[in-house]
Coordinates of C-alpha atoms (C1' of nucleotides) in Angstrom, one line a residue:
Chain A
M896 CA 50.8 102.5 77.2
I897 CA 48.3 100.0 75.9
R898 CA 48.8 97.6 78.7
D899 CA 48.0 100.3 81.4
A900 CA 45.0 101.4 79.5
I901 CA 43.6 97.9 79.4
A902 CA 44.4 97.4 83.1
T903 CA 42.4 100.5 83.8
L904 CA 39.5 99.2 81.8
V905 CA 39.5 95.9 83.7
R906 CA 39.8 97.6 87.1
D907 CA 37.0 100.0 86.4
A908 CA 34.7 97.3 85.0
A909 CA 35.3 95.1 88.0
A910 CA 34.6 98.0 90.3
A911 CA 31.4 98.8 88.5
A912 CA 30.3 95.1 88.7
Q913 CA 31.0 95.3 92.4
R914 CA 28.9 98.4 92.8
E915 CA 26.1 96.8 90.9
G916 CA 26.3 93.7 93.2
E917 CA 27.3 91.2 90.5
I918 CA 30.7 90.7 92.1
P919 CA 31.1 90.6 95.9
A920 CA 32.6 93.8 97.3
V921 CA 36.0 92.4 98.2
T922 CA 39.4 94.2 97.7
L923 CA 40.4 93.6 94.1
P924 CA 43.7 91.8 93.5
E925 CA 46.3 93.6 91.4
V926 CA 45.2 93.7 87.8
L927 CA 47.9 92.1 85.7
I928 CA 47.7 92.2 82.0
E929 CA 49.4 89.4 80.1
R930 CA 50.1 88.8 76.5
P931 CA 48.6 85.5 75.4
Q932 CA 50.9 83.2 73.5
R933 CA 48.3 82.3 70.9
A934 CA 46.8 84.9 68.7
E935 CA 43.3 83.4 69.0
N936 CA 43.4 84.4 72.6
G937 CA 43.7 88.1 71.6
D938 CA 46.4 90.7 72.0
Y939 CA 46.1 91.1 75.7
S940 CA 44.4 89.2 78.5
S941 CA 43.6 89.4 82.1
S942 CA 43.3 86.5 84.5
L943 CA 41.7 88.6 87.1
P944 CA 38.5 86.5 87.4
M945 CA 40.6 83.4 88.4
R946 CA 42.5 85.5 91.0
L947 CA 39.3 87.0 92.2
R948 CA 37.8 83.7 92.8
R949 CA 40.1 83.2 95.8
A950 CA 39.1 86.6 97.2
V951 CA 35.4 86.0 96.9
G952 CA 35.4 82.4 98.1
G953 CA 35.6 79.2 96.3
Q954 CA 32.1 78.7 95.0
T955 CA 32.0 81.4 92.4
N956 CA 32.6 80.4 88.9
P957 CA 35.5 82.4 87.4
M958 CA 33.8 82.3 84.0
Q959 CA 30.8 84.2 85.4
L960 CA 33.1 86.8 86.9
A961 CA 34.8 87.1 83.5
Q962 CA 31.5 87.6 81.8
A963 CA 30.4 90.2 84.3
I964 CA 33.6 92.2 83.8
A965 CA 33.8 91.8 80.0
R966 CA 30.2 92.9 79.6
R967 CA 31.0 96.2 81.3
I968 CA 33.9 97.0 78.9
D969 CA 32.7 98.6 75.7
A970 CA 34.4 98.3 72.4
S971 CA 36.5 101.5 71.7
E972 CA 38.7 102.9 69.0
M973 CA 41.6 100.8 70.5
V974 CA 39.8 97.7 71.7
R975 CA 37.7 96.0 69.0
E976 CA 36.4 93.2 71.2
V977 CA 36.5 91.9 74.7
V978 CA 35.9 88.2 75.0
P979 CA 35.5 86.1 78.2
A980 CA 37.2 82.8 77.7
P981 CA 37.3 79.6 79.8
P982 CA 38.3 78.9 82.4
G983 CA 38.1 82.6 83.3
F984 CA 40.2 84.8 81.1
I985 CA 39.2 88.2 79.7
N986 CA 40.7 88.6 76.2
F987 CA 41.2 91.8 74.4
F988 CA 41.5 92.2 70.7
I989 CA 43.1 95.4 69.4
D990 CA 41.4 97.1 66.5
D991 CA 43.2 97.0 63.1
A992 CA 42.4 100.7 62.3
W993 CA 43.9 101.7 65.6
L994 CA 47.0 99.6 65.0
Q995 CA 47.4 101.2 61.6
R996 CA 47.3 104.6 63.0
Q997 CA 50.1 103.8 65.4
V998 CA 52.4 103.7 62.5
E999 CA 52.1 107.5 62.2
Q1000 CA 52.5 107.9 65.9
I1001 CA 55.8 106.0 65.8
V1002 CA 57.2 107.9 62.9
E1003 CA 56.2 111.2 64.6
A1004 CA 57.7 110.1 67.9
G1005 CA 61.0 109.2 66.2
P1006 CA 63.9 108.6 68.6
S1007 CA 61.6 109.2 71.6
F1008 CA 59.3 106.3 70.6
G1009 CA 59.4 103.8 73.4
T1010 CA 60.6 106.1 76.1
N1011 CA 58.5 107.1 79.1
P1012 CA 58.9 109.8 81.8
S1013 CA 58.2 107.5 84.8
G1014 CA 61.7 108.0 86.3
A1015 CA 60.7 111.7 86.8
G1016 CA 64.2 112.9 86.8
R1017 CA 65.2 110.9 89.8
R1018 CA 69.0 110.6 90.1
V1019 CA 70.4 107.1 89.6
Q1020 CA 74.0 106.2 89.6
V1021 CA 75.2 103.2 87.7
E1022 CA 78.7 102.1 88.7
F1023 CA 80.2 99.4 86.5
V1024 CA 83.5 97.8 85.5
S1025 CA 85.6 99.6 88.1
A1026 CA 88.5 97.2 87.5
N1027 CA 91.7 98.0 89.3
P1028 CA 93.9 100.1 87.0
V1029 CA 96.8 97.7 87.3
G1030 CA 96.2 95.8 84.1
P1031 CA 94.1 95.7 80.9
L1032 CA 90.4 94.8 81.0
H1033 CA 89.6 91.2 80.3
V1034 CA 86.6 89.6 78.7
G1035 CA 84.6 89.5 82.0
N1036 CA 85.0 93.2 82.4
G1037 CA 83.4 93.5 78.9
R1038 CA 80.3 91.8 80.2
G1039 CA 80.0 94.2 83.0
A1040 CA 80.7 97.1 80.7
V1041 CA 78.0 96.1 78.3
T1042 CA 75.5 95.3 81.0
G1043 CA 76.1 98.6 82.9
S1044 CA 76.1 100.9 79.9
T1045 CA 72.9 99.3 78.5
L1046 CA 71.1 99.5 81.8
A1047 CA 72.1 103.1 82.1
A1048 CA 70.6 103.8 78.7
V1049 CA 67.5 101.9 79.6
L1050 CA 67.0 103.9 82.8
E1051 CA 67.5 107.1 80.8
A1052 CA 64.8 105.9 78.4
N1053 CA 62.5 105.7 81.4
G1054 CA 63.1 109.3 82.5
F1055 CA 65.8 108.8 85.1
A1056 CA 68.7 111.2 85.4
V1057 CA 71.6 108.7 85.1
E1058 CA 75.2 109.0 85.9
R1059 CA 77.7 106.4 84.8
E1060 CA 80.6 106.0 87.0
Y1061 CA 83.9 104.0 87.2
Y1062 CA 85.4 103.6 90.6
V1063 CA 89.2 103.8 90.3
N1064 CA 90.9 101.8 93.0
D1065 CA 94.1 103.9 93.0
A1066 CA 94.8 103.6 96.7
G1067 CA 95.0 99.9 97.6
T1068 CA 97.7 97.3 98.0
Q1069 CA 97.2 96.1 94.4
T1070 CA 98.4 99.5 93.1
D1071 CA 101.5 99.1 95.3
T1072 CA 102.2 95.7 93.9
F1073 CA 101.7 97.2 90.4
G1074 CA 104.1 100.0 91.3
R1075 CA 106.8 97.7 92.5
T1076 CA 106.4 95.5 89.4
L1077 CA 106.6 98.5 87.1
Y1078 CA 109.7 99.7 89.0
A1079 CA 111.4 96.4 88.4
R1080 CA 110.5 96.3 84.7
Y1081 CA 111.6 99.9 84.4
E1082 CA 115.0 99.2 85.9
Q1083 CA 115.3 96.2 83.6
Q1084 CA 115.0 98.6 80.7
F1085 CA 118.3 100.0 81.8
G1086 CA 119.9 96.6 82.0
R1087 CA 119.7 96.2 85.7
D1088 CA 118.8 92.7 87.0
V1089 CA 115.9 93.8 89.3
P1090 CA 113.6 90.8 89.7
V1091 CA 109.8 91.2 89.5
P1092 CA 108.5 90.9 93.1
E1093 CA 107.3 87.5 94.1
D1094 CA 103.7 88.8 94.4
G1095 CA 104.1 91.0 91.3
Y1096 CA 102.3 90.9 88.0
P1097 CA 103.9 88.8 85.3
G1098 CA 102.0 90.4 82.4
E1099 CA 103.9 91.5 79.4
Y1100 CA 102.0 94.7 79.3
I1101 CA 104.0 96.1 82.2
V1102 CA 107.2 95.5 80.3
E1103 CA 105.7 97.4 77.4
L1104 CA 104.6 100.2 79.7
A1105 CA 108.1 100.4 81.2
G1106 CA 109.5 100.6 77.8
Q1107 CA 107.2 103.5 76.8
I1108 CA 108.1 105.4 79.9
K1109 CA 111.8 105.0 79.3
E1110 CA 111.3 106.2 75.8
E1111 CA 109.3 109.2 76.9
F1112 CA 111.0 110.2 80.1
G1113 CA 114.4 108.5 79.9
D1114 CA 115.9 107.6 83.3
R1115 CA 114.0 110.4 85.2
F1116 CA 112.1 107.9 87.4
R1117 CA 115.3 106.1 88.5
V1118 CA 116.0 108.9 90.9
A1119 CA 112.4 110.2 91.5
P1120 CA 110.5 108.8 94.4
A1121 CA 109.0 105.4 93.7
A1122 CA 105.5 106.8 94.1
A1123 CA 105.9 109.0 91.0
L1124 CA 106.5 106.1 88.7
K1125 CA 103.5 104.3 90.2
E1126 CA 101.4 107.3 89.7
L1127 CA 102.4 107.6 86.1
G1128 CA 101.8 103.9 85.5
I1129 CA 98.3 104.0 87.0
A1130 CA 97.4 107.0 84.9
R1131 CA 98.6 105.3 81.8
M1132 CA 96.7 102.1 82.6
L1133 CA 93.6 104.1 83.2
D1134 CA 94.0 105.9 79.9
S1135 CA 94.3 102.5 78.1
I1136 CA 91.2 101.2 80.0
R1137 CA 89.3 104.3 78.9
D1138 CA 90.3 103.6 75.3
D1139 CA 89.3 100.0 75.6
L1140 CA 85.9 101.0 76.9
A1141 CA 85.5 103.6 74.2
A1142 CA 86.1 100.9 71.6
L1143 CA 83.2 99.0 73.1
G1144 CA 81.1 102.1 72.9
V1145 CA 81.1 102.7 76.6
R1146 CA 81.4 106.2 78.0
Y1147 CA 81.4 107.4 81.6
D1148 CA 80.3 110.6 83.3
R1149 CA 82.9 110.3 85.9
F1150 CA 86.0 108.3 87.0
F1151 CA 85.9 108.5 90.7
S1152 CA 89.3 108.2 92.6
E1153 CA 89.4 106.0 95.7
R1154 CA 92.3 108.1 96.9
S1155 CA 90.2 111.2 96.8
L1156 CA 88.1 109.7 99.7
F1157 CA 91.2 110.0 101.9
T1158 CA 92.4 113.4 100.7
D1159 CA 89.0 115.1 101.2
H1160 CA 88.4 113.3 104.5
T1161 CA 85.3 111.5 103.4
Y1162 CA 86.9 108.4 104.7
E1163 CA 87.4 109.8 108.2
K1164 CA 83.9 111.2 108.3
T1165 CA 82.5 107.9 107.3
M1166 CA 84.5 106.0 109.9
D1167 CA 83.5 108.5 112.6
L1168 CA 79.8 108.0 111.6
L1169 CA 80.2 104.3 111.8
R1170 CA 81.9 104.6 115.2
E1171 CA 79.1 106.9 116.5
R1172 CA 76.5 104.5 115.4
G1173 CA 78.3 101.7 117.3
H1174 CA 79.5 99.6 114.4
V1175 CA 83.2 99.8 115.0
S1176 CA 85.3 97.7 117.4
E1177 CA 88.9 96.9 117.9
K1178 CA 90.5 93.6 118.5
E1179 CA 93.6 91.7 117.6
G1180 CA 95.2 95.1 116.8
A1181 CA 92.8 95.7 113.9
V1182 CA 89.6 97.8 113.5
W1183 CA 86.5 95.9 112.7
F1184 CA 83.1 96.5 111.3
T1185 CA 80.5 94.9 113.5
A1186 CA 76.7 94.8 113.0
P1187 CA 75.2 91.7 114.5
Q1188 CA 71.9 93.6 115.1
L1189 CA 71.7 94.1 111.3
G1190 CA 72.2 90.5 110.6
Q1191 CA 75.9 90.5 109.9
D1192 CA 77.0 87.4 111.8
R1193 CA 80.7 87.9 111.2
D1194 CA 82.8 91.0 111.8
N1195 CA 85.0 92.4 108.9
V1196 CA 88.2 94.2 109.1
L1197 CA 88.2 97.9 108.3
V1198 CA 91.7 98.8 109.2
R1199 CA 94.4 96.2 109.3
S1200 CA 96.7 95.8 112.3
G1201 CA 99.4 97.4 110.1
G1202 CA 97.2 100.6 110.0
S1203 CA 96.1 100.5 106.4
P1204 CA 92.4 100.5 105.5
T1205 CA 90.9 97.6 103.6
Y1206 CA 89.1 97.9 100.3
F1207 CA 85.9 97.3 102.3
A1208 CA 86.5 100.4 104.5
S1209 CA 87.1 102.7 101.5
D1210 CA 84.1 101.1 99.7
I1211 CA 81.9 102.1 102.7
A1212 CA 83.2 105.7 102.4
Y1213 CA 82.6 105.6 98.7
H1214 CA 79.0 104.6 99.3
Y1215 CA 78.7 107.3 101.9
D1216 CA 79.8 109.7 99.2
K1217 CA 77.3 108.4 96.7
F1218 CA 74.3 108.5 99.1
V1219 CA 75.0 111.3 101.5
L1220 CA 77.4 113.7 99.8
R1221 CA 76.1 113.3 96.2
A1222 CA 72.6 112.3 97.3
F1223 CA 71.8 109.8 94.5
D1224 CA 68.2 108.6 95.0
R1225 CA 69.4 105.2 93.9
V1226 CA 72.7 103.5 93.2
I1227 CA 73.2 100.4 91.1
D1228 CA 76.6 98.6 91.4
I1229 CA 77.4 96.0 88.8
W1230 CA 79.9 93.4 90.0
G1231 CA 81.3 90.2 88.7
A1232 CA 80.2 87.0 90.5
D1233 CA 83.6 86.8 92.1
H1234 CA 82.6 89.7 94.4
Q1235 CA 79.5 87.8 95.5
G1236 CA 80.8 87.5 99.1
H1237 CA 81.0 91.3 99.3
V1238 CA 77.3 91.9 98.5
A1239 CA 75.7 91.2 101.9
R1240 CA 78.2 93.1 103.9
M1241 CA 78.1 96.1 101.6
K1242 CA 74.4 96.3 102.0
T1243 CA 74.7 95.9 105.7
A1244 CA 77.3 98.7 105.8
V1245 CA 75.0 101.1 104.0
D1246 CA 72.3 100.2 106.4
A1247 CA 74.8 100.9 109.3
L1248 CA 75.3 104.3 107.9
G1249 CA 71.6 105.0 108.4
I1250 CA 70.9 104.8 104.6
D1251 CA 68.0 102.7 103.5
P1252 CA 69.7 99.7 101.9
E1253 CA 66.8 99.4 99.4
R1254 CA 68.4 102.4 97.6
L1255 CA 71.4 100.2 96.8
T1256 CA 71.0 97.5 94.2
I1257 CA 74.0 95.3 93.5
L1258 CA 73.8 93.3 90.3
L1259 CA 76.1 90.4 89.8
Y1260 CA 77.0 88.9 86.5
Q1261 CA 78.3 85.4 86.2
L1262 CA 81.7 84.7 84.8
V1263 CA 82.6 84.5 81.1
T1264 CA 84.5 81.6 79.5
L1265 CA 86.2 82.6 76.3
K1266 CA 86.0 80.0 73.6
R1267 CA 87.2 79.4 70.1
G1268 CA 84.8 76.9 68.8
Q1269 CA 85.1 73.9 71.2
T1270 CA 88.4 75.1 72.6
V1271 CA 88.4 77.0 75.9
V1272 CA 90.7 80.0 76.0
R1273 CA 91.7 80.5 79.6
L1274 CA 91.7 84.1 80.7
S1275 CA 94.0 84.6 83.5
K1276 CA 95.3 87.9 84.7
R1277 CA 98.2 86.2 86.3
S1278 CA 99.3 84.0 83.4
G1279 CA 101.0 86.8 81.5
D1280 CA 99.1 85.5 78.5
I1281 CA 96.1 87.6 78.8
I1282 CA 93.2 87.6 76.4
T1283 CA 92.2 91.2 76.8
M1284 CA 88.8 92.7 76.2
R1285 CA 90.4 94.9 73.6
E1286 CA 91.6 91.9 71.6
V1287 CA 88.1 90.5 71.6
V1288 CA 86.5 93.8 70.5
E1289 CA 89.0 94.1 67.7
E1290 CA 88.5 90.6 66.6
V1291 CA 84.7 90.4 66.5
G1292 CA 83.7 94.1 66.5
A1293 CA 82.0 96.1 69.2
D1294 CA 78.5 95.4 67.9
A1295 CA 78.8 91.7 68.0
C1296 CA 80.5 91.9 71.4
R1297 CA 77.6 93.9 72.9
F1298 CA 74.9 91.8 71.3
F1299 CA 76.5 88.6 72.6
F1300 CA 77.0 89.8 76.1
L1301 CA 73.4 91.2 76.2
M1302 CA 71.7 88.1 74.9
R1303 CA 72.3 86.1 78.0
S1304 CA 70.9 86.7 81.4
P1305 CA 73.7 87.9 83.7
D1306 CA 72.7 85.1 86.1
S1307 CA 74.0 82.5 83.7
A1308 CA 77.7 81.8 83.3
M1309 CA 78.3 82.2 79.6
D1310 CA 80.6 81.0 76.9
F1311 CA 81.8 83.6 74.6
D1312 CA 82.6 81.9 71.3
L1313 CA 84.9 84.1 69.3
E1314 CA 84.3 82.1 66.1
L1315 CA 80.6 82.3 66.3
A1316 CA 80.6 86.0 67.2
K1317 CA 82.8 86.7 64.1
E1318 CA 80.9 84.4 61.8
Q1319 CA 79.2 86.6 59.1
S1320 CA 76.5 84.2 58.4
N1321 CA 73.0 83.1 59.3
E1322 CA 74.4 81.6 62.4
N1323 CA 75.0 85.0 63.8
P1324 CA 72.0 86.9 65.1
V1325 CA 73.8 90.2 65.2
Y1326 CA 73.8 90.4 61.4
Y1327 CA 70.3 89.2 61.2
V1328 CA 69.1 92.3 63.1
Q1329 CA 71.4 94.7 61.4
Y1330 CA 70.5 93.3 58.0
A1331 CA 66.9 94.3 58.6
H1332 CA 68.0 97.9 59.1
A1333 CA 70.2 97.8 56.1
R1334 CA 67.2 96.4 54.0
I1335 CA 65.1 99.3 55.3
A1336 CA 67.7 101.8 54.2
G1337 CA 67.8 100.1 50.8
I1338 CA 64.0 100.6 50.4
L1339 CA 64.3 104.2 51.5
R1340 CA 67.0 104.8 48.9
K1341 CA 64.9 103.2 46.3
A1342 CA 61.8 105.2 47.3
A1343 CA 63.9 108.4 47.2
E1344 CA 65.1 107.6 43.7
E1345 CA 61.5 107.0 42.5
G1346 CA 60.5 110.3 44.2
I1347 CA 57.9 108.7 46.4
D1348 CA 56.5 111.0 49.1
C1349 CA 54.8 109.1 51.8
T1350 CA 53.3 112.0 53.8
A1351 CA 49.9 111.4 52.2
G1352 CA 50.1 107.7 52.5
D1353 CA 47.0 106.1 53.9
V1354 CA 47.8 103.6 56.7
A1355 CA 44.4 102.1 56.4
L1356 CA 45.8 100.2 53.4
L1357 CA 48.1 98.2 55.7
R1358 CA 46.0 95.1 55.9
H1359 CA 48.3 92.3 55.1
P1360 CA 48.9 89.9 58.0
A1361 CA 52.7 90.6 57.7
E1362 CA 52.0 94.3 58.0
L1363 CA 49.8 94.0 61.0
A1364 CA 52.2 91.6 62.7
L1365 CA 55.0 94.1 62.2
I1366 CA 52.9 96.9 63.7
R1367 CA 52.1 94.7 66.7
S1368 CA 55.7 93.9 67.1
M1369 CA 56.7 97.5 67.1
L1370 CA 54.2 98.3 69.8
V1371 CA 55.8 95.8 72.2
Y1372 CA 58.8 98.1 72.4
P1373 CA 57.5 100.6 74.9
E1374 CA 56.5 97.8 77.2
L1375 CA 59.9 96.2 76.8
I1376 CA 61.7 99.4 77.9
E1377 CA 59.4 99.7 80.9
A1378 CA 60.0 96.1 82.0
A1379 CA 63.7 96.3 81.4
A1380 CA 64.0 99.2 83.8
A1381 CA 61.6 97.7 86.4
R1382 CA 63.5 94.5 86.5
L1383 CA 67.0 95.9 85.7
E1384 CA 67.4 93.4 83.0
A1385 CA 68.8 94.2 79.6
H1386 CA 68.8 90.8 78.0
G1387 CA 65.2 91.2 76.7
L1388 CA 66.6 93.8 74.3
P1389 CA 68.5 91.6 71.9
H1390 CA 65.7 89.0 71.9
Y1391 CA 63.2 91.7 71.1
A1392 CA 65.5 93.0 68.3
K1393 CA 65.6 89.5 66.8
Q1394 CA 61.8 89.3 66.9
L1395 CA 61.3 92.7 65.4
A1396 CA 63.9 92.0 62.7
Q1397 CA 62.1 88.7 61.9
D1398 CA 58.7 90.4 61.6
F1399 CA 60.4 92.9 59.2
H1400 CA 62.1 90.2 57.1
V1401 CA 58.7 88.4 56.7
F1402 CA 57.0 91.7 55.7
Y1403 CA 59.9 92.4 53.3
T1404 CA 59.4 89.0 51.7
E1405 CA 55.7 89.1 51.5
C1406 CA 55.0 92.8 50.7
R1407 CA 56.7 94.7 48.0
V1408 CA 57.0 98.3 49.1
V1409 CA 57.9 100.3 46.0
S1410 CA 55.5 99.1 43.3
E1411 CA 53.1 100.2 40.6
D1412 CA 50.4 100.7 43.2
A1413 CA 51.3 104.3 44.2
A1414 CA 48.9 104.5 47.1
L1415 CA 50.0 101.2 48.6
S1416 CA 53.7 102.2 48.1
Q1417 CA 53.2 105.3 50.1
A1418 CA 51.4 103.5 52.9
R1419 CA 54.0 100.8 53.1
L1420 CA 56.8 103.4 53.0
K1421 CA 55.3 104.9 56.1
L1422 CA 55.4 101.5 57.8
V1423 CA 59.0 101.0 56.7
K1424 CA 59.9 104.3 58.3
A1425 CA 58.2 103.3 61.5
A1426 CA 60.1 100.0 61.5
Q1427 CA 63.3 101.8 60.9
T1428 CA 62.5 104.1 63.9
V1429 CA 62.0 101.2 66.3
L1430 CA 64.8 99.1 65.0
A1431 CA 67.2 102.1 65.2
N1432 CA 65.9 102.9 68.7
V1433 CA 66.5 99.4 70.1
L1434 CA 69.9 99.1 68.4
G1435 CA 70.8 102.5 69.9
L1436 CA 69.7 101.4 73.4
M1437 CA 72.0 98.4 73.0
G1438 CA 74.8 100.7 72.0
M1439 CA 75.0 99.1 68.5
S1440 CA 75.2 100.7 65.1
A1441 CA 72.3 100.7 62.6
P1442 CA 74.0 100.2 59.3
E1443 CA 72.7 101.7 56.0
R1444 CA 74.3 99.0 53.9
M1445 CA 75.8 95.6 54.5
Chain B
rG75 C1' 80.8 72.8 105.9
rC76 C1' 78.3 77.5 104.7
rC77 C1' 76.7 81.4 100.8
rC78 C1' 75.5 82.8 95.5
rC79 C1' 74.3 81.4 90.3
rC80 C1' 72.9 77.7 86.8
rG81 C1' 70.4 72.7 85.2
rU82 C1' 64.4 73.6 79.5
rA83 C1' 65.0 70.3 72.1
rG84 C1' 71.3 67.3 69.4
rC85 C1' 73.9 72.5 70.6
rU86 C1' 73.5 77.8 72.5
rC87 C1' 69.7 79.8 75.2
rA88 C1' 64.4 82.7 76.0
rG89 C1' 60.3 82.0 78.9
rC90 C1' 56.3 89.1 84.6
rG91 C1' 52.3 82.1 88.9
rG92 C1' 48.1 81.5 83.7
rA93 C1' 45.6 79.0 78.0
rG94 C1' 48.6 72.1 73.4
rA95 C1' 56.3 74.7 76.6
rG96 C1' 59.4 78.8 72.6
rA97 C1' 63.6 80.9 69.5
rG98 C1' 68.2 80.6 66.9
rC99 C1' 71.7 77.1 65.2
rA100 C1' 72.4 72.2 63.6
rG101 C1' 69.3 68.2 60.5
rC102 C1' 65.7 67.3 56.3
rG103 C1' 62.8 69.6 52.0
rG104 C1' 61.6 73.9 49.2
rU105 C1' 62.0 79.7 47.4
rC106 C1' 66.0 84.8 43.8
rU107 C1' 63.9 88.3 36.3
rU108 C1' 62.0 92.1 42.1
rC109 C1' 63.5 97.5 47.4
rU110 C1' 70.2 93.3 49.3
rA111 C1' 69.0 85.2 49.5
rA112 C1' 73.5 88.0 55.7
rA113 C1' 66.5 86.6 53.7
rC114 C1' 61.9 83.7 53.5
rC115 C1' 58.6 79.0 53.8
rG116 C1' 57.7 74.0 55.4
rU117 C1' 59.4 69.9 58.6
rU118 C1' 61.9 66.6 62.4
rG119 C1' 63.1 67.1 67.6
rG120 C1' 60.8 67.9 75.1
rU121 C1' 59.9 62.6 81.5
rC122 C1' 61.4 71.7 81.7
rG123 C1' 67.8 67.5 86.7
rC124 C1' 65.0 64.3 90.6
rA125 C1' 61.3 64.0 94.8
rG126 C1' 57.9 66.4 97.8
rG127 C1' 54.9 70.9 98.9
rU128 C1' 51.9 75.7 98.2
rU129 C1' 48.0 77.1 94.4
rC130 C1' 41.9 77.0 90.8
rG131 C1' 46.6 76.7 88.0
rA132 C1' 54.0 75.5 88.8
rG133 C1' 59.3 75.4 83.8
rU134 C1' 58.2 79.8 87.0
rC135 C1' 57.2 80.1 94.2
rC136 C1' 58.9 76.9 98.9
rU137 C1' 61.8 72.5 101.0
rG138 C1' 65.1 68.5 100.3
rC139 C1' 68.4 65.8 97.1
rC140 C1' 71.7 65.2 92.6
rG141 C1' 74.9 67.5 88.9
rG142 C1' 77.9 72.0 87.1
rG143 C1' 80.2 76.9 88.0
rG144 C1' 81.7 80.8 91.5
rG145 C1' 82.7 82.6 96.5
rU146 C1' 84.0 81.7 101.5
rA147 C1' 91.4 86.6 103.5
rC148 C1' 93.9 91.8 108.2
rC149 C1' 93.3 90.6 98.4
rA150 C1' 90.3 93.7 95.5

RNA sequence: GCCCCCGUAGCUCAGCGGAGAGAGCAGCGGUCUUCUAAACCGUUGGUCGCAGGUUCGAGUCCUGCCGGGGGUACCA
C-alpha cells in the first residue's frame, strides 16, 4: 500500500538523520501519513516534524526537521518529489508514470483489487439482527442487517475468516407469549372466541399465520400439545425472516438456536464456570450475576425466582459457546441502541468467564425513523400496523435500502425517507453511483462493437487531469478497505463510491473514449476497465448490484 | 437522577489531533449532432450548540452547561 511505503520512507529517513546527528536521538513518534486536502500540498504528507518537536524539546524548528528528513528521501519510481513545507510538513508527490501504470495493476487484480491479507485467516464472528422470531423484521432490523453484512464483507476483504450468525431466541418468554397468541388466533380460525392474551401480540401477521396453519394442517393443533403449535409458528416466522433478509441481499452462515444451549448443556457448563469463579449469588429467591471486582456495580438476575433463566443468562452461555467452544478469535455483536444497557454487563460477563473482553466488540446502531417526505411513519411492533423491513425493501429496492443505511454513521439516529430513497433522480445518490457503472458498460459495449482491443494500450497516454484524478481516486480504495476494517465502520464505503463515481463522470464528460485516435482509445479503454473493476468491487462490498444498463 | 448517542451551510449529512472547514440536495446561471443529460461546469451559502481546558496545532481529545434521541425490569 502506498501509504505504508511512504511511512517507511519517512521512518527510515528520520532514523538516518538521527544516526547522522542532525536530529536528536529520541524515540520517534508513530509516523502517520495523511492525505492533504489541497492538491498543492501533494498526494500524501507527514506531520512527523511537528510531532517530533515535542520529543526533542521546544527549541528545534520543525521546518529544519522537515528539511533534514525530506533531504534523505530520494525520488523514486513512485515518489516524484518530496517537499518540506511550513510549518513542518513533509509533502509527497506521486509520479504520473507510476500512477498510469497502476491502471494495469488494477485491471490485472480484478475482483481482488483493494483486498489485503492482514487478517491472516483469523476467525471472526459477526452476529447481527438476531431479532426474536415472533414477528416480522422492522426497518431498524434492516439497518443492523446492512451494517452487519457489510462489515462481514469488509473483514473478509481484509483476510479474516468471517462467519455470519443470527442468534435465534427460541427459548425465552417472548416465544411463549407468541405461542399463546398464535393459539388464540388459531382457535379463532375455528370460530371459537378465544381472546388474545393481554400481553399478547396484536399484529395481523399472527392471524395470517394461524390461517395458513389451518389451511395446511386443519385442526391437528387443536388437540396437539400447545408447544407443537408454538414450534411450528416460530419455524414459520424464522423462514419468513430468512426470506426478508435474502431480499435485502443478506445471507448467514448459521442460525444459532438459543434452545440448543440448554439441550447440549452449554448453559449448565457456563453457569458452573461462573459459580466456580465466584460470580454467582442467591438472594430473594433468584440467582444473580455478581462481579463488583470487575466494575459491575449492580447485580443482575440470571435465574428468576420462578426458576426460569433470563435472556442475560443464556446470552452468557451463548458467548461461552462463541469464545470457548467455537474458539472465535474475535466476536462482533451488532445491536440496536435499545440494547445499550446490556453492553457493559455483557462485556463484564465475558470477562468473568475468564475471556479477554477485548475479543468482544459490541457495535450499537442508533434507531431509525421511517419517513415519507415530512411525515413520520411510526414503526411499532405492538401497534399491529407494522411497517416491515420487507415492505420497505419492496418499495425502494434492496440497493437503495443498503446504500441509505450505509451512508450514515451508526452513531447517528437516522431518518429513512421512503420518498427520497425511491426517487429516481439526481436527488438520489444510489443512481448516481450505479449510473457510472452503467455508463462504463455502455463504453465497453461500444468498444466491442468497434472491435477495439486494449491489451496493447499505452497507459502513458493518460495525461488528462480528469484521467489522473480518476486514477488517484481508484487508488484510495485499498486504503478505504483497510480503514473500514480497522475502525469497523462501513459508512465510508458509500461516500467513497460517490466520489469515485463523480471522478468517473467528470472523466466521461471530458474524455471521449472511443474516438478516431486509436492509440488513445485503447489507453482510455484500459482506464475504463480499471474504473469498472473498482466501482464493481465497492458496490459488491456494499452488497449492491452493478447494473450494465439503466 | 444515572448511562449511551447526536448537535457542522436552508435541508440531509461527511470530516484517522494537522495546512483558507467539505459533499449531496435545495437556490441561481450555463452545457446534449457524440460511448446513456439518472451527467457535467460555474455560483450563492458557516460564530462547527455554548463556555472553559489540554496541545506547536482542536470541528476532532478532556470537563461543565444547553438542546434532541435512546436506555435505565426477576422483557428481550
